[in-house]
PDB file of C-alpha atoms and ligand atoms in Angstrom:
ATOM      1  CA  MET A 724     -23.255  -3.257   8.707  1.00 98.00           C
ATOM      2  CA  ILE A 725     -22.556  -0.647  11.358  1.00 98.00           C
ATOM      3  CA  ILE A 726     -20.753   2.651  10.755  1.00 98.00           C
ATOM      4  CA  LEU A 727     -18.918   4.212  13.688  1.00 98.00           C
ATOM      5  CA  GLU A 728     -16.818   7.324  14.027  1.00 98.00           C
ATOM      6  CA  HIS A 729     -15.219   7.269  17.449  1.00 97.00           C
ATOM      7  CA  PRO A 730     -12.388   4.887  18.434  1.00 98.00           C
ATOM      8  CA  LYS A 731     -14.075   4.236  21.789  1.00 97.00           C
ATOM      9  CA  GLN A 732     -17.339   3.176  20.117  1.00 98.00           C
ATOM     10  CA  VAL A 733     -15.400   0.863  17.833  1.00 98.00           C
ATOM     11  CA  GLN A 734     -13.479  -0.640  20.727  1.00 98.00           C
ATOM     12  CA  ALA A 735     -16.713  -1.317  22.633  1.00 98.00           C
ATOM     13  CA  ALA A 736     -18.338  -2.992  19.614  1.00 98.00           C
ATOM     14  CA  CYS A 737     -15.238  -5.077  18.904  1.00 98.00           C
ATOM     15  CA  GLN A 738     -14.839  -5.993  22.569  1.00 98.00           C
ATOM     16  CA  SER A 739     -18.350  -7.410  22.665  1.00 98.00           C
ATOM     17  CA  TRP A 740     -17.604  -9.444  19.526  1.00 98.00           C
ATOM     18  CA  LYS A 741     -14.414 -10.767  21.084  1.00 98.00           C
ATOM     19  CA  THR A 742     -16.276 -11.748  24.241  1.00 98.00           C
ATOM     20  CA  ALA A 743     -18.673 -13.700  22.044  1.00 98.00           C
ATOM     21  CA  GLY A 744     -15.699 -15.560  20.534  1.00 98.00           C
ATOM     22  CA  GLU A 745     -15.607 -13.764  17.178  1.00 98.00           C
ATOM     23  CA  ILE A 746     -12.373 -13.375  15.217  1.00 98.00           C
ATOM     24  CA  ILE A 747     -11.835  -9.861  13.897  1.00 99.00           C
ATOM     25  CA  ALA A 748     -10.080  -8.929  10.665  1.00 99.00           C
ATOM     26  CA  LEU A 749      -9.218  -5.343   9.818  1.00 99.00           C
ATOM     27  CA  VAL A 750      -8.616  -3.791   6.409  1.00 99.00           C
ATOM     28  CA  PRO A 751      -7.217  -0.267   6.812  1.00 99.00           C
ATOM     29  CA  THR A 752      -7.926   2.048   3.870  1.00 98.00           C
ATOM     30  CA  MET A 753      -8.109   5.702   2.967  1.00 98.00           C
ATOM     31  CA  GLY A 754     -11.377   5.140   1.124  1.00 98.00           C
ATOM     32  CA  CYS A 755     -12.373   5.868  -2.454  1.00 97.00           C
ATOM     33  CA  LEU A 756     -12.507   2.127  -2.716  1.00 98.00           C
ATOM     34  CA  HIS A 757     -11.659   0.197  -5.867  1.00 98.00           C
ATOM     35  CA  ASP A 758     -11.580  -3.508  -6.664  1.00 98.00           C
ATOM     36  CA  GLY A 759      -8.115  -3.831  -5.110  1.00 98.00           C
ATOM     37  CA  HIS A 760      -9.502  -2.771  -1.725  1.00 98.00           C
ATOM     38  CA  LEU A 761     -12.512  -5.055  -2.161  1.00 98.00           C
ATOM     39  CA  LYS A 762     -10.248  -8.046  -2.835  1.00 98.00           C
ATOM     40  CA  LEU A 763      -8.557  -7.311   0.496  1.00 98.00           C
ATOM     41  CA  VAL A 764     -11.974  -7.378   2.168  1.00 98.00           C
ATOM     42  CA  GLU A 765     -12.784 -10.731   0.519  1.00 98.00           C
ATOM     43  CA  CYS A 766      -9.446 -12.039   1.704  1.00 98.00           C
ATOM     44  CA  ALA A 767     -10.048 -10.767   5.252  1.00 98.00           C
ATOM     45  CA  LYS A 768     -13.318 -12.675   5.414  1.00 98.00           C
ATOM     46  CA  GLN A 769     -11.441 -15.940   4.948  1.00 98.00           C
ATOM     47  CA  TYR A 770      -9.513 -15.349   8.163  1.00 98.00           C
ATOM     48  CA  ALA A 771     -12.203 -14.002  10.453  1.00 98.00           C
ATOM     49  CA  THR A 772     -15.851 -14.040  11.472  1.00 98.00           C
ATOM     50  CA  LYS A 773     -16.143 -10.233  11.631  1.00 98.00           C
ATOM     51  CA  THR A 774     -14.633  -7.838   9.104  1.00 98.00           C
ATOM     52  CA  VAL A 775     -13.864  -4.234   9.904  1.00 99.00           C
ATOM     53  CA  VAL A 776     -12.816  -1.728   7.235  1.00 99.00           C
ATOM     54  CA  SER A 777     -11.413   1.604   8.321  1.00 99.00           C
ATOM     55  CA  ILE A 778     -11.792   4.601   6.051  1.00 98.00           C
ATOM     56  CA  PHE A 779      -9.588   7.450   7.113  1.00 98.00           C
ATOM     57  CA  VAL A 780      -7.457   9.851   5.103  1.00 98.00           C
ATOM     58  CA  ASN A 781      -4.730  10.013   7.707  1.00 98.00           C
ATOM     59  CA  PRO A 782      -3.244  13.518   7.894  1.00 98.00           C
ATOM     60  CA  LEU A 783      -0.151  12.213   9.725  1.00 98.00           C
ATOM     61  CA  GLN A 784       1.104  10.295   6.712  1.00 98.00           C
ATOM     62  CA  PHE A 785       0.962  13.235   4.281  1.00 97.00           C
ATOM     63  CA  GLY A 786       3.830  15.699   4.051  1.00 97.00           C
ATOM     64  CA  PRO A 787       3.522  19.435   3.387  1.00 95.00           C
ATOM     65  CA  GLY A 788       2.636  20.038  -0.265  1.00 94.00           C
ATOM     66  CA  GLU A 789       1.307  16.486  -0.749  1.00 96.00           C
ATOM     67  CA  ASP A 790      -2.243  15.690  -1.860  1.00 94.00           C
ATOM     68  CA  PHE A 791      -4.003  15.432   1.540  1.00 97.00           C
ATOM     69  CA  ASP A 792      -6.565  18.142   0.720  1.00 96.00           C
ATOM     70  CA  ASN A 793      -7.236  16.819  -2.761  1.00 93.00           C
ATOM     71  CA  TYR A 794      -7.159  13.129  -1.887  1.00 95.00           C
ATOM     72  CA  PRO A 795     -10.376  11.669  -3.367  1.00 95.00           C
ATOM     73  CA  ARG A 796     -13.162  11.030  -0.845  1.00 96.00           C
ATOM     74  CA  ALA A 797     -16.314   9.075  -1.691  1.00 97.00           C
ATOM     75  CA  PHE A 798     -17.844   7.846   1.544  1.00 98.00           C
ATOM     76  CA  ALA A 799     -21.415   7.097   0.386  1.00 98.00           C
ATOM     77  CA  ASP A 800     -20.150   5.064  -2.538  1.00 98.00           C
ATOM     78  CA  ASP A 801     -17.617   3.251  -0.337  1.00 98.00           C
ATOM     79  CA  ALA A 802     -20.282   2.322   2.203  1.00 98.00           C
ATOM     80  CA  GLU A 803     -22.466   0.847  -0.540  1.00 98.00           C
ATOM     81  CA  LYS A 804     -19.597  -1.251  -1.857  1.00 98.00           C
ATOM     82  CA  LEU A 805     -18.714  -2.504   1.607  1.00 98.00           C
ATOM     83  CA  LYS A 806     -22.306  -3.395   2.365  1.00 98.00           C
ATOM     84  CA  ALA A 807     -22.369  -5.497  -0.789  1.00 98.00           C
ATOM     85  CA  GLU A 808     -19.207  -7.251   0.460  1.00 98.00           C
ATOM     86  CA  ASN A 809     -20.906  -8.055   3.776  1.00 98.00           C
ATOM     87  CA  CYS A 810     -18.487  -5.954   5.758  1.00 98.00           C
ATOM     88  CA  ASP A 811     -19.592  -5.876   9.418  1.00 98.00           C
ATOM     89  CA  LEU A 812     -18.257  -2.519  10.554  1.00 98.00           C
ATOM     90  CA  ILE A 813     -16.931   0.618   8.911  1.00 98.00           C
ATOM     91  CA  PHE A 814     -14.717   2.662  11.169  1.00 98.00           C
ATOM     92  CA  ALA A 815     -14.763   6.171   9.702  1.00 98.00           C
ATOM     93  CA  PRO A 816     -13.184   8.540  12.189  1.00 98.00           C
ATOM     94  CA  THR A 817     -12.832  12.256  11.718  1.00 97.00           C
ATOM     95  CA  ALA A 818      -9.352  13.719  12.195  1.00 97.00           C
ATOM     96  CA  GLU A 819     -10.637  15.286  15.445  1.00 97.00           C
ATOM     97  CA  SER A 820     -12.041  12.052  16.880  1.00 96.00           C
ATOM     98  CA  PHE A 821      -8.894  10.110  15.942  1.00 97.00           C
ATOM     99  CA  TYR A 822      -6.298  12.703  16.908  1.00 98.00           C
ATOM    100  CA  PRO A 823      -7.642  14.933  19.675  1.00 97.00           C
ATOM    101  CA  SER A 824      -5.888  18.284  20.001  1.00 97.00           C
ATOM    102  CA  ASP A 825      -3.580  16.963  22.773  1.00 98.00           C
ATOM    103  CA  PHE A 826      -2.401  13.917  20.751  1.00 98.00           C
ATOM    104  CA  THR A 827       1.416  13.798  20.669  1.00 98.00           C
ATOM    105  CA  THR A 828       2.570  10.176  20.182  1.00 98.00           C
ATOM    106  CA  ARG A 829       4.450   8.989  17.062  1.00 98.00           C
ATOM    107  CA  VAL A 830       5.459   5.430  16.287  1.00 98.00           C
ATOM    108  CA  SER A 831       8.711   5.181  14.370  1.00 98.00           C
ATOM    109  CA  VAL A 832       9.930   1.934  12.788  1.00 98.00           C
ATOM    110  CA  ALA A 833      13.640   2.278  12.037  1.00 98.00           C
ATOM    111  CA  GLY A 834      15.431   0.398   9.253  1.00 97.00           C
ATOM    112  CA  VAL A 835      12.876  -0.799   6.768  1.00 98.00           C
ATOM    113  CA  SER A 836      11.079   2.562   6.686  1.00 98.00           C
ATOM    114  CA  GLU A 837      14.219   4.549   5.913  1.00 97.00           C
ATOM    115  CA  GLY A 838      14.886   3.953   2.189  1.00 97.00           C
ATOM    116  CA  LEU A 839      12.680   4.349  -0.895  1.00 98.00           C
ATOM    117  CA  GLU A 840       9.401   6.072   0.128  1.00 98.00           C
ATOM    118  CA  GLY A 841      11.018   7.014   3.442  1.00 98.00           C
ATOM    119  CA  ILE A 842      13.490   9.227   1.554  1.00 98.00           C
ATOM    120  CA  SER A 843      10.972  10.734  -0.855  1.00 98.00           C
ATOM    121  CA  ARG A 844       8.295  11.196   1.820  1.00 98.00           C
ATOM    122  CA  PRO A 845      10.016  12.000   5.130  1.00 97.00           C
ATOM    123  CA  GLY A 846       7.813  11.165   8.112  1.00 97.00           C
ATOM    124  CA  HIS A 847       5.350   9.193   5.954  1.00 98.00           C
ATOM    125  CA  PHE A 848       5.942   5.846   7.671  1.00 98.00           C
ATOM    126  CA  ASP A 849       5.800   7.359  11.169  1.00 98.00           C
ATOM    127  CA  GLY A 850       2.309   8.494  10.191  1.00 98.00           C
ATOM    128  CA  VAL A 851       1.464   5.052   8.813  1.00 98.00           C
ATOM    129  CA  ALA A 852       2.801   3.139  11.837  1.00 98.00           C
ATOM    130  CA  THR A 853       1.016   5.478  14.248  1.00 98.00           C
ATOM    131  CA  VAL A 854      -2.362   5.188  12.533  1.00 98.00           C
ATOM    132  CA  VAL A 855      -2.068   1.419  12.081  1.00 99.00           C
ATOM    133  CA  LEU A 856      -1.163   0.804  15.724  1.00 98.00           C
ATOM    134  CA  LYS A 857      -4.082   2.961  16.820  1.00 98.00           C
ATOM    135  CA  LEU A 858      -6.424   1.123  14.434  1.00 98.00           C
ATOM    136  CA  PHE A 859      -5.241  -2.232  15.789  1.00 98.00           C
ATOM    137  CA  HIS A 860      -6.034  -1.123  19.332  1.00 98.00           C
ATOM    138  CA  ALA A 861      -9.406   0.353  18.448  1.00 98.00           C
ATOM    139  CA  THR A 862     -10.566  -2.735  16.541  1.00 98.00           C
ATOM    140  CA  LEU A 863      -8.819  -5.391  18.681  1.00 98.00           C
ATOM    141  CA  ALA A 864      -7.907  -6.991  15.359  1.00 98.00           C
ATOM    142  CA  ASP A 865      -6.709 -10.592  15.268  1.00 98.00           C
ATOM    143  CA  VAL A 866      -5.807 -10.318  11.595  1.00 98.00           C
ATOM    144  CA  ALA A 867      -5.094  -7.364   9.298  1.00 99.00           C
ATOM    145  CA  VAL A 868      -4.821  -7.422   5.523  1.00 99.00           C
ATOM    146  CA  PHE A 869      -2.502  -5.107   3.593  1.00 99.00           C
ATOM    147  CA  GLY A 870      -1.819  -4.890  -0.146  1.00 98.00           C
ATOM    148  CA  GLU A 871       1.549  -5.693  -1.675  1.00 98.00           C
ATOM    149  CA  LYS A 872       0.944  -2.647  -3.859  1.00 98.00           C
ATOM    150  CA  ASP A 873       2.428  -0.688  -0.927  1.00 98.00           C
ATOM    151  CA  PHE A 874       5.165  -3.226  -0.353  1.00 98.00           C
ATOM    152  CA  GLN A 875       7.306  -1.100   1.946  1.00 98.00           C
ATOM    153  CA  GLN A 876       4.256  -0.259   4.064  1.00 98.00           C
ATOM    154  CA  LEU A 877       3.564  -3.994   4.433  1.00 98.00           C
ATOM    155  CA  ARG A 878       7.131  -4.568   5.615  1.00 98.00           C
ATOM    156  CA  VAL A 879       6.979  -1.608   8.038  1.00 98.00           C
ATOM    157  CA  VAL A 880       3.785  -2.957   9.598  1.00 99.00           C
ATOM    158  CA  GLN A 881       5.227  -6.478   9.859  1.00 98.00           C
ATOM    159  CA  GLN A 882       8.333  -5.094  11.585  1.00 98.00           C
ATOM    160  CA  MET A 883       6.221  -3.076  14.034  1.00 98.00           C
ATOM    161  CA  VAL A 884       4.063  -6.108  14.853  1.00 98.00           C
ATOM    162  CA  ARG A 885       7.172  -8.232  15.520  1.00 98.00           C
ATOM    163  CA  ASP A 886       8.980  -5.555  17.521  1.00 98.00           C
ATOM    164  CA  LEU A 887       6.009  -4.709  19.723  1.00 98.00           C
ATOM    165  CA  ASN A 888       4.648  -8.274  20.064  1.00 98.00           C
ATOM    166  CA  LEU A 889       1.279  -7.053  18.863  1.00 98.00           C
ATOM    167  CA  GLY A 890       0.003 -10.534  18.117  1.00 98.00           C
ATOM    168  CA  VAL A 891      -1.899  -9.369  15.028  1.00 98.00           C
ATOM    169  CA  ARG A 892      -1.555 -11.720  12.079  1.00 98.00           C
ATOM    170  CA  ILE A 893      -0.531  -9.686   9.044  1.00 99.00           C
ATOM    171  CA  VAL A 894      -1.664 -10.982   5.660  1.00 98.00           C
ATOM    172  CA  GLY A 895      -0.169  -9.510   2.480  1.00 98.00           C
ATOM    173  CA  HIS A 896      -2.447  -9.593  -0.571  1.00 98.00           C
ATOM    174  CA  PRO A 897      -0.997  -9.546  -4.113  1.00 98.00           C
ATOM    175  CA  THR A 898      -1.418  -6.345  -6.102  1.00 98.00           C
ATOM    176  CA  VAL A 899      -4.680  -6.181  -8.024  1.00 98.00           C
ATOM    177  CA  ARG A 900      -4.166  -4.801 -11.534  1.00 98.00           C
ATOM    178  CA  GLU A 901      -6.207  -3.514 -14.427  1.00 96.00           C
ATOM    179  CA  GLY A 902      -6.344  -5.528 -17.655  1.00 95.00           C
ATOM    180  CA  ASP A 903      -3.200  -3.835 -19.009  1.00 93.00           C
ATOM    181  CA  GLY A 904      -1.286  -4.420 -15.765  1.00 96.00           C
ATOM    182  CA  LEU A 905      -1.583  -0.992 -14.122  1.00 97.00           C
ATOM    183  CA  ALA A 906      -1.996  -1.394 -10.358  1.00 98.00           C
ATOM    184  CA  LEU A 907      -5.386  -0.167  -9.170  1.00 98.00           C
ATOM    185  CA  SER A 908      -5.001   2.975  -7.080  1.00 97.00           C
ATOM    186  CA  SER A 909      -7.345   5.664  -5.810  1.00 94.00           C
ATOM    187  CA  ARG A 910      -4.888   8.135  -7.357  1.00 94.00           C
ATOM    188  CA  ASN A 911      -5.362   6.710 -10.884  1.00 96.00           C
ATOM    189  CA  ARG A 912      -8.487   8.850 -11.173  1.00 94.00           C
ATOM    190  CA  TYR A 913      -6.229  11.927 -11.237  1.00 94.00           C
ATOM    191  CA  LEU A 914      -4.783  10.748 -14.567  1.00 97.00           C
ATOM    192  CA  SER A 915      -5.937  12.378 -17.798  1.00 98.00           C
ATOM    193  CA  PRO A 916      -6.506   9.940 -20.703  1.00 98.00           C
ATOM    194  CA  GLU A 917      -3.104  10.934 -22.072  1.00 98.00           C
ATOM    195  CA  GLU A 918      -1.368  10.377 -18.730  1.00 98.00           C
ATOM    196  CA  ARG A 919      -3.138   7.038 -18.366  1.00 98.00           C
ATOM    197  CA  GLU A 920      -1.416   6.012 -21.609  1.00 97.00           C
ATOM    198  CA  TRP A 921       1.963   7.104 -20.245  1.00 98.00           C
ATOM    199  CA  ALA A 922       1.297   5.070 -17.099  1.00 98.00           C
ATOM    200  CA  GLN A 923       1.050   1.972 -19.254  1.00 97.00           C
ATOM    201  CA  ARG A 924       4.868   1.927 -19.310  1.00 97.00           C
ATOM    202  CA  ILE A 925       4.765   1.111 -15.598  1.00 97.00           C
ATOM    203  CA  ALA A 926       2.088  -1.491 -16.229  1.00 95.00           C
ATOM    204  CA  GLU A 927       4.328  -3.195 -18.799  1.00 96.00           C
ATOM    205  CA  LEU A 928       7.373  -3.410 -16.536  1.00 96.00           C
ATOM    206  CA  SER A 929       6.607  -6.889 -15.284  1.00 95.00           C
ATOM    207  CA  PHE A 930       6.642  -8.166 -18.859  1.00 95.00           C
ATOM    208  CA  PHE A 931       9.634  -5.987 -19.804  1.00 96.00           C
ATOM    209  CA  THR A 932      11.845  -7.191 -16.929  1.00 97.00           C
ATOM    210  CA  ARG A 933      10.939 -10.821 -17.518  1.00 95.00           C
ATOM    211  CA  GLU A 934      11.835 -10.537 -21.203  1.00 95.00           C
ATOM    212  CA  TYR A 935      15.038  -8.656 -20.387  1.00 96.00           C
ATOM    213  CA  LEU A 936      16.162 -11.219 -17.841  1.00 95.00           C
ATOM    214  CA  SER A 937      15.380 -14.155 -20.096  1.00 94.00           C
ATOM    215  CA  GLY A 938      17.719 -12.621 -22.700  1.00 93.00           C
ATOM    216  CA  ASN A 939      20.312 -11.445 -20.123  1.00 94.00           C
ATOM    217  CA  ALA A 940      20.166 -13.889 -17.220  1.00 92.00           C
ATOM    218  CA  GLY A 941      23.505 -12.532 -15.915  1.00 94.00           C
ATOM    219  CA  ALA A 942      22.363  -8.875 -15.953  1.00 96.00           C
ATOM    220  CA  THR A 943      23.636  -6.745 -13.105  1.00 97.00           C
ATOM    221  CA  VAL A 944      21.495  -4.463 -10.999  1.00 98.00           C
ATOM    222  CA  ALA A 945      23.043  -1.428 -12.717  1.00 98.00           C
ATOM    223  CA  GLU A 946      22.260  -2.829 -16.180  1.00 98.00           C
ATOM    224  CA  LEU A 947      18.665  -3.728 -15.419  1.00 98.00           C
ATOM    225  CA  THR A 948      18.050  -0.435 -13.589  1.00 98.00           C
ATOM    226  CA  GLN A 949      19.300   1.498 -16.588  1.00 98.00           C
ATOM    227  CA  ALA A 950      17.201  -0.581 -18.989  1.00 98.00           C
ATOM    228  CA  VAL A 951      14.089  -0.011 -16.861  1.00 98.00           C
ATOM    229  CA  GLU A 952      14.732   3.730 -16.626  1.00 98.00           C
ATOM    230  CA  GLU A 953      15.172   3.949 -20.412  1.00 98.00           C
ATOM    231  CA  PHE A 954      11.993   1.944 -20.939  1.00 98.00           C
ATOM    232  CA  LEU A 955       9.965   4.139 -18.580  1.00 98.00           C
ATOM    233  CA  THR A 956      11.198   7.432 -19.971  1.00 98.00           C
ATOM    234  CA  ARG A 957      10.141   6.550 -23.502  1.00 97.00           C
ATOM    235  CA  ALA A 958       6.931   8.072 -22.104  1.00 97.00           C
ATOM    236  CA  PRO A 959       7.169  11.497 -20.416  1.00 97.00           C
ATOM    237  CA  LEU A 960       7.307   9.973 -16.920  1.00 98.00           C
ATOM    238  CA  ARG A 961       9.566  11.568 -14.316  1.00 98.00           C
ATOM    239  CA  ILE A 962      11.308   8.879 -12.325  1.00 98.00           C
ATOM    240  CA  ASP A 963      11.630   9.413  -8.584  1.00 98.00           C
ATOM    241  CA  TYR A 964      13.447   6.137  -7.992  1.00 98.00           C
ATOM    242  CA  VAL A 965      13.947   2.717  -9.530  1.00 98.00           C
ATOM    243  CA  ARG A 966      15.627   0.173  -7.242  1.00 97.00           C
ATOM    244  CA  MET A 967      16.317  -3.550  -7.061  1.00 97.00           C
ATOM    245  CA  VAL A 968      15.948  -4.797  -3.516  1.00 97.00           C
ATOM    246  CA  SER A 969      15.625  -8.029  -1.639  1.00 96.00           C
ATOM    247  CA  SER A 970      11.930  -8.661  -0.907  1.00 96.00           C
ATOM    248  CA  ALA A 971      12.622  -9.738   2.677  1.00 95.00           C
ATOM    249  CA  ASP A 972      14.148  -6.538   4.035  1.00 95.00           C
ATOM    250  CA  LEU A 973      14.011  -4.088   1.095  1.00 96.00           C
ATOM    251  CA  LYS A 974      17.761  -3.521   1.362  1.00 94.00           C
ATOM    252  CA  PRO A 975      19.142  -2.231  -1.943  1.00 92.00           C
ATOM    253  CA  ALA A 976      21.255  -4.692  -3.900  1.00 93.00           C
ATOM    254  CA  GLY A 977      24.818  -3.747  -4.909  1.00 96.00           C
ATOM    255  CA  VAL A 978      24.969  -2.255  -8.399  1.00 96.00           C
ATOM    256  CA  GLU A 979      27.382  -4.962  -9.569  1.00 97.00           C
ATOM    257  CA  ASP A 980      25.288  -7.818  -8.131  1.00 96.00           C
ATOM    258  CA  GLN A 981      23.622 -10.084 -10.633  1.00 96.00           C
ATOM    259  CA  VAL A 982      19.892  -9.508 -10.323  1.00 96.00           C
ATOM    260  CA  LEU A 983      18.980 -13.176 -10.332  1.00 92.00           C
ATOM    261  CA  GLN A 984      21.520 -13.932  -7.603  1.00 93.00           C
ATOM    262  CA  ILE A 985      19.762 -11.587  -5.165  1.00 93.00           C
ATOM    263  CA  SER A 986      17.513 -13.465  -2.784  1.00 92.00           C
ATOM    264  CA  ASP A 987      13.894 -12.965  -3.855  1.00 94.00           C
ATOM    265  CA  PRO A 988      14.676  -9.854  -5.942  1.00 96.00           C
ATOM    266  CA  ARG A 989      12.074  -7.128  -6.395  1.00 97.00           C
ATOM    267  CA  LEU A 990      11.920  -4.021  -8.544  1.00 98.00           C
ATOM    268  CA  VAL A 991      10.424  -1.072  -6.687  1.00 98.00           C
ATOM    269  CA  LEU A 992       9.745   2.295  -8.218  1.00 98.00           C
ATOM    270  CA  ALA A 993       8.041   5.638  -7.945  1.00 98.00           C
ATOM    271  CA  ALA A 994       7.412   7.912 -10.906  1.00 98.00           C
ATOM    272  CA  TRP A 995       5.489  11.068 -11.617  1.00 98.00           C
ATOM    273  CA  CYS A 996       2.913  10.846 -14.353  1.00 98.00           C
ATOM    274  CA  GLY A 997       2.046  14.509 -14.825  1.00 97.00           C
ATOM    275  CA  LYS A 998       1.164  15.704 -11.318  1.00 96.00           C
ATOM    276  CA  THR A 999       0.347  12.214 -10.050  1.00 96.00           C
ATOM    277  CA  ARG A1000       2.948  10.158  -8.227  1.00 97.00           C
ATOM    278  CA  LEU A1001       2.561   6.437  -8.864  1.00 98.00           C
ATOM    279  CA  ILE A1002       4.363   3.637  -7.021  1.00 98.00           C
ATOM    280  CA  ASP A1003       4.622  -0.010  -7.946  1.00 98.00           C
ATOM    281  CA  ASN A1004       6.763  -3.083  -7.370  1.00 98.00           C
ATOM    282  CA  PHE A1005       7.342  -6.353  -9.156  1.00 97.00           C
ATOM    283  CA  PRO A1006       9.051  -9.579  -8.137  1.00 95.00           C
ATOM    284  CA  LEU A1007      11.823 -10.318 -10.626  1.00 94.00           C
ATOM    285  CA  GLU A1008      12.098 -13.698 -12.218  1.00 83.00           C
ATOM    286  CA  ARG A1009      13.418 -15.292 -15.312  1.00 68.00           C
ATOM    287  CA  ASN A1010      10.891 -16.092 -18.033  1.00 61.00           C
ATOM    288  CA  ARG A1011       9.869 -19.717 -17.560  1.00 51.00           C
TER     289      ARG A1011
HETATM  290  P1  AMP B2232      -5.063   2.973   0.535  1.00 70.13           P
HETATM  291  O1  AMP B2232      -6.525   3.235   0.588  1.00 70.13           O
HETATM  292  O2  AMP B2232      -4.414   3.402  -0.734  1.00 70.13           O
HETATM  293  O3  AMP B2232      -4.337   3.435   1.769  1.00 70.13           O
HETATM  294  O4  AMP B2232      -4.914   1.394   0.541  1.00 70.13           O
HETATM  295  C1  AMP B2232      -5.483   0.619   1.545  1.00 70.13           C
HETATM  296  C2  AMP B2232      -4.963  -0.788   1.430  1.00 70.13           C
HETATM  297  O5  AMP B2232      -5.297  -1.305   0.150  1.00 70.13           O
HETATM  298  C3  AMP B2232      -3.427  -0.876   1.548  1.00 70.13           C
HETATM  299  O6  AMP B2232      -3.086  -2.052   2.255  1.00 70.13           O
HETATM  300  C4  AMP B2232      -3.000  -0.948   0.117  1.00 70.13           C
HETATM  301  O7  AMP B2232      -1.753  -1.607  -0.062  1.00 70.13           O
HETATM  302  C5  AMP B2232      -4.124  -1.768  -0.480  1.00 70.13           C
HETATM  303  N1  AMP B2232      -4.213  -1.574  -1.919  1.00 70.13           N
HETATM  304  C6  AMP B2232      -4.347  -0.408  -2.583  1.00 70.13           C
HETATM  305  N2  AMP B2232      -4.352  -0.635  -3.919  1.00 70.13           N
HETATM  306  C7  AMP B2232      -4.199  -1.972  -4.076  1.00 70.13           C
HETATM  307  C8  AMP B2232      -4.101  -2.829  -5.204  1.00 70.13           C
HETATM  308  N3  AMP B2232      -4.166  -2.377  -6.457  1.00 70.13           N
HETATM  309  N4  AMP B2232      -3.942  -4.159  -4.988  1.00 70.13           N
HETATM  310  C9  AMP B2232      -3.866  -4.656  -3.729  1.00 70.13           C
HETATM  311  N5  AMP B2232      -3.944  -3.889  -2.618  1.00 70.13           N
HETATM  312  C10 AMP B2232      -4.108  -2.574  -2.796  1.00 70.13           C
END
């Protein structure tokens, strides 16, 4: 496994692989790797002959007052885990090597990036699209794997790839969860034991919505949203948003629409658990 810092070094290494006929898969991460990330790496290996994992806490996607400075970093541990997964290359740029002082470009994906996280975190998806496009170019990726945990991010990247004819195959991987259903996240380590218990409300939402819809198949978006908000706030969680959207384009459903009439409905939410902001999303279906 090689570890490289500079985009030009990565491009040269990947170019020589491409010339030798290798197929390159990229898994972009911000490090502090957990089993969710490692599942993405396993998945990437099925699509490619060389697997590249980037580890970069991207300053462009953090707003003022967000947790950029405190974001957990654990490079030595990450490298060990990736070696055990037979990753071929870790791309670990510094902010200076990735964004030289005269760097001015921003990639902005209109539409799908505007609601949900785009409202709560203005500029976040410009930062994401910019870093991802740059990572694609540095690694010459044929395939890139993203988690459905960040469902809006997945849709933003897919839109960018379509719009710009990037020719990178985007694979979405289902959210990897702990035994009780909480989505794995590098930010979960911020949670105190008490907050981790509060977060279980989010973990139980998949079960809660399925039960609710099997008893109220005709429930409207407004009714289910209210039920979910009441369920969540039985713990001291502070809701940022709870929305029912269509999975294809993340457009919000009308409040009077029946949830199960929406095409491929999905519940998306963000909530504060103490000082930690957690996001999650669940496809909605009737109990079978
Ligand atoms: P991050 O390091 O949080 O930027 O995440 C890097 C990639 O891993 C993104 O594509 C995330 O969606 C994905 N990811 C993070 N947590 C999970 C999870 N629990 N299950 C599946 N994918 C995840």
